[in-house]
PDB file of C-alpha atoms in Angstrom:
ATOM      1  CA  MET P   1       8.428  -0.587 -13.300  1.00  0.00           C
ATOM      2  CA  ILE P   2      11.085   0.233 -10.720  1.00  0.00           C
ATOM      3  CA  ASN P   3      13.901  -1.007 -12.919  1.00  0.00           C
ATOM      4  CA  GLN P   4      12.640   0.880 -15.977  1.00  0.00           C
ATOM      5  CA  LYS P   5      14.642   3.950 -16.882  1.00  0.00           C
ATOM      6  CA  ASN P   6      11.755   5.803 -18.513  1.00  0.00           C
ATOM      7  CA  PRO P   7       8.332   4.604 -17.376  1.00  0.00           C
ATOM      8  CA  GLY P   8       5.757   5.282 -20.056  1.00  0.00           C
ATOM      9  CA  LYS P   9       2.393   6.953 -19.830  1.00  0.00           C
ATOM     10  CA  ARG P  10       0.705   3.567 -19.384  1.00  0.00           C
ATOM     11  CA  GLU P  11       2.822   2.702 -16.333  1.00  0.00           C
ATOM     12  CA  LEU P  12       2.272   6.110 -14.739  1.00  0.00           C
ATOM     13  CA  ILE P  13      -1.480   5.828 -15.250  1.00  0.00           C
ATOM     14  CA  GLY P  14      -1.427   2.327 -13.732  1.00  0.00           C
ATOM     15  CA  VAL P  15       0.504   3.444 -10.664  1.00  0.00           C
ATOM     16  CA  SER P  16      -1.803   6.445 -10.251  1.00  0.00           C
ATOM     17  CA  LEU P  17      -4.867   4.206 -10.435  1.00  0.00           C
ATOM     18  CA  ILE P  18      -3.416   1.902  -7.780  1.00  0.00           C
ATOM     19  CA  PHE P  19      -2.618   4.865  -5.516  1.00  0.00           C
ATOM     20  CA  PHE P  20      -6.038   6.494  -5.813  1.00  0.00           C
ATOM     21  CA  THR P  21      -7.892   3.181  -5.533  1.00  0.00           C
ATOM     22  CA  GLY P  22      -5.949   2.453  -2.346  1.00  0.00           C
ATOM     23  CA  ILE P  23      -6.714   5.895  -0.948  1.00  0.00           C
ATOM     24  CA  LEU P  24     -10.412   5.464  -1.830  1.00  0.00           C
ATOM     25  CA  VAL P  25     -10.645   2.029  -0.205  1.00  0.00           C
ATOM     26  CA  GLU P  26      -8.863   3.260   2.919  1.00  0.00           C
ATOM     27  CA  TYR P  27     -11.032   6.405   2.987  1.00  0.00           C
ATOM     28  CA  LEU P  28     -14.153   4.240   2.967  1.00  0.00           C
ATOM     29  CA  GLY P  29     -12.674   2.143   5.760  1.00  0.00           C
ATOM     30  CA  VAL P  30     -11.496   4.982   7.987  1.00  0.00           C
ATOM     31  CA  ASN P  31     -14.536   7.210   7.581  1.00  0.00           C
ATOM     32  CA  PHE P  32     -17.391   4.734   7.084  1.00  0.00           C
ATOM     33  CA  ASN P  33     -16.008   1.465   8.571  1.00  0.00           C
ATOM     34  CA  LEU P  34     -16.490  -0.306   5.238  1.00  0.00           C
ATOM     35  CA  ILE P  35     -14.419  -3.152   3.780  1.00  0.00           C
ATOM     36  CA  PHE P  36     -11.901  -3.626   6.630  1.00  0.00           C
ATOM     37  CA  GLY P  37     -14.096  -2.742   9.601  1.00  0.00           C
ATOM     38  CA  GLU P  38     -13.514  -0.005  12.155  1.00  0.00           C
ATOM     39  CA  TYR P  39     -10.007   1.449  12.330  1.00  0.00           C
ATOM     40  CA  GLU P  40      -8.130   4.737  12.194  1.00  0.00           C
ATOM     41  CA  TYR P  41      -4.639   6.032  11.508  1.00  0.00           C
ATOM     42  CA  GLY P  42      -2.627   7.997  14.016  1.00  0.00           C
ATOM     43  CA  LYS P  43      -0.139  10.775  13.332  1.00  0.00           C
ATOM     44  CA  ASN P  44       2.930   8.550  12.916  1.00  0.00           C
ATOM     45  CA  LEU P  45       2.455   7.906   9.180  1.00  0.00           C
ATOM     46  CA  GLY P  46       2.698  11.546   8.181  1.00  0.00           C
ATOM     47  CA  PRO P  47       0.423  13.829   6.167  1.00  0.00           C
ATOM     48  CA  LYS P  48      -3.043  12.582   5.323  1.00  0.00           C
ATOM     49  CA  VAL P  49      -5.235  12.748   2.229  1.00  0.00           C
ATOM     50  CA  LEU P  50      -8.939  12.497   3.130  1.00  0.00           C
ATOM     51  CA  GLY P  51      -7.973  11.101   6.541  1.00  0.00           C
ATOM     52  CA  VAL P  52      -5.659   8.480   5.027  1.00  0.00           C
ATOM     53  CA  PRO P  53      -1.881   8.850   5.272  1.00  0.00           C
ATOM     54  CA  PHE P  54      -0.138   9.477   1.944  1.00  0.00           C
ATOM     55  CA  MET P  55       2.199   6.581   2.821  1.00  0.00           C
ATOM     56  CA  ILE P  56      -0.716   4.138   2.701  1.00  0.00           C
ATOM     57  CA  GLY P  57      -1.288   4.998  -0.960  1.00  0.00           C
ATOM     58  CA  LEU P  58       2.399   4.314  -1.624  1.00  0.00           C
ATOM     59  CA  ASN P  59       2.089   1.059   0.303  1.00  0.00           C
ATOM     60  CA  TRP P  60      -0.772  -0.022  -1.976  1.00  0.00           C
ATOM     61  CA  ILE P  61       1.466   0.627  -5.002  1.00  0.00           C
ATOM     62  CA  ILE P  62       4.337  -1.408  -3.572  1.00  0.00           C
ATOM     63  CA  LEU P  63       2.164  -4.336  -2.479  1.00  0.00           C
ATOM     64  CA  THR P  64       0.254  -4.436  -5.772  1.00  0.00           C
ATOM     65  CA  LEU P  65       3.429  -4.422  -7.874  1.00  0.00           C
ATOM     66  CA  ILE P  66       5.039  -7.123  -5.739  1.00  0.00           C
ATOM     67  CA  ALA P  67       1.902  -9.293  -5.800  1.00  0.00           C
ATOM     68  CA  GLY P  68       1.619  -8.837  -9.559  1.00  0.00           C
ATOM     69  CA  GLY P  69       5.266  -9.739 -10.085  1.00  0.00           C
ATOM     70  CA  LEU P  70       5.042 -12.863  -7.944  1.00  0.00           C
ATOM     71  CA  THR P  71       1.787 -13.924  -9.566  1.00  0.00           C
ATOM     72  CA  SER P  72       3.221 -13.559 -13.053  1.00  0.00           C
ATOM     73  CA  LYS P  73       6.143 -15.815 -12.069  1.00  0.00           C
ATOM     74  CA  PHE P  74       3.808 -18.524 -10.765  1.00  0.00           C
ATOM     75  CA  ILE P  75       1.360 -18.268 -13.656  1.00  0.00           C
ATOM     76  CA  LYS P  76       4.194 -18.848 -16.155  1.00  0.00           C
ATOM     77  CA  ARG P  77       4.960 -22.134 -14.406  1.00  0.00           C
ATOM     78  CA  SER P  78       1.401 -23.392 -14.136  1.00  0.00           C
ATOM     79  CA  LYS P  79      -1.577 -22.448 -16.254  1.00  0.00           C
ATOM     80  CA  PHE P  80      -3.915 -23.886 -13.661  1.00  0.00           C
ATOM     81  CA  LEU P  81      -2.540 -22.197 -10.533  1.00  0.00           C
ATOM     82  CA  PHE P  82      -5.127 -19.419 -10.607  1.00  0.00           C
ATOM     83  CA  ILE P  83      -7.960 -21.889 -11.088  1.00  0.00           C
ATOM     84  CA  TYR P  84      -6.639 -24.042  -8.218  1.00  0.00           C
ATOM     85  CA  LEU P  85      -6.293 -21.073  -5.847  1.00  0.00           C
ATOM     86  CA  PHE P  86      -9.663 -19.638  -6.843  1.00  0.00           C
ATOM     87  CA  ASP P  87     -11.355 -22.979  -6.322  1.00  0.00           C
ATOM     88  CA  SER P  88      -9.684 -23.624  -2.958  1.00  0.00           C
ATOM     89  CA  VAL P  89     -10.606 -20.181  -1.619  1.00  0.00           C
ATOM     90  CA  PHE P  90     -14.257 -20.439  -2.554  1.00  0.00           C
ATOM     91  CA  LYS P  91     -14.797 -24.046  -1.500  1.00  0.00           C
ATOM     92  CA  GLU P  92     -14.866 -22.868   2.104  1.00  0.00           C
ATOM     93  CA  SER P  93     -17.041 -19.848   1.353  1.00  0.00           C
ATOM     94  CA  PRO P  94     -20.633 -19.925   2.639  1.00  0.00           C
ATOM     95  CA  PHE P  95     -21.783 -18.159  -0.555  1.00  0.00           C
TER      96      PHE P  95
END
């Protein structure tokens, strides 16, 4: 999306969903100690939305786009990469 001259409505909705999902997940973590355990953000990251720095929402966008880009490169090379990774992660799981 970064290299697109005119991102469409679909891309803007996708980025917005990533941002607000990230803020929601971090909100649950900071205020209720869910998902990531107990933690808090100091003042160094700037203005906060619901106790979560705005920059964290941007960080979620960047990390998600990078992870998606890298994944799409690997998936093109191997149809079974996802299955292999999924299987290897859950073999060690107690569930």
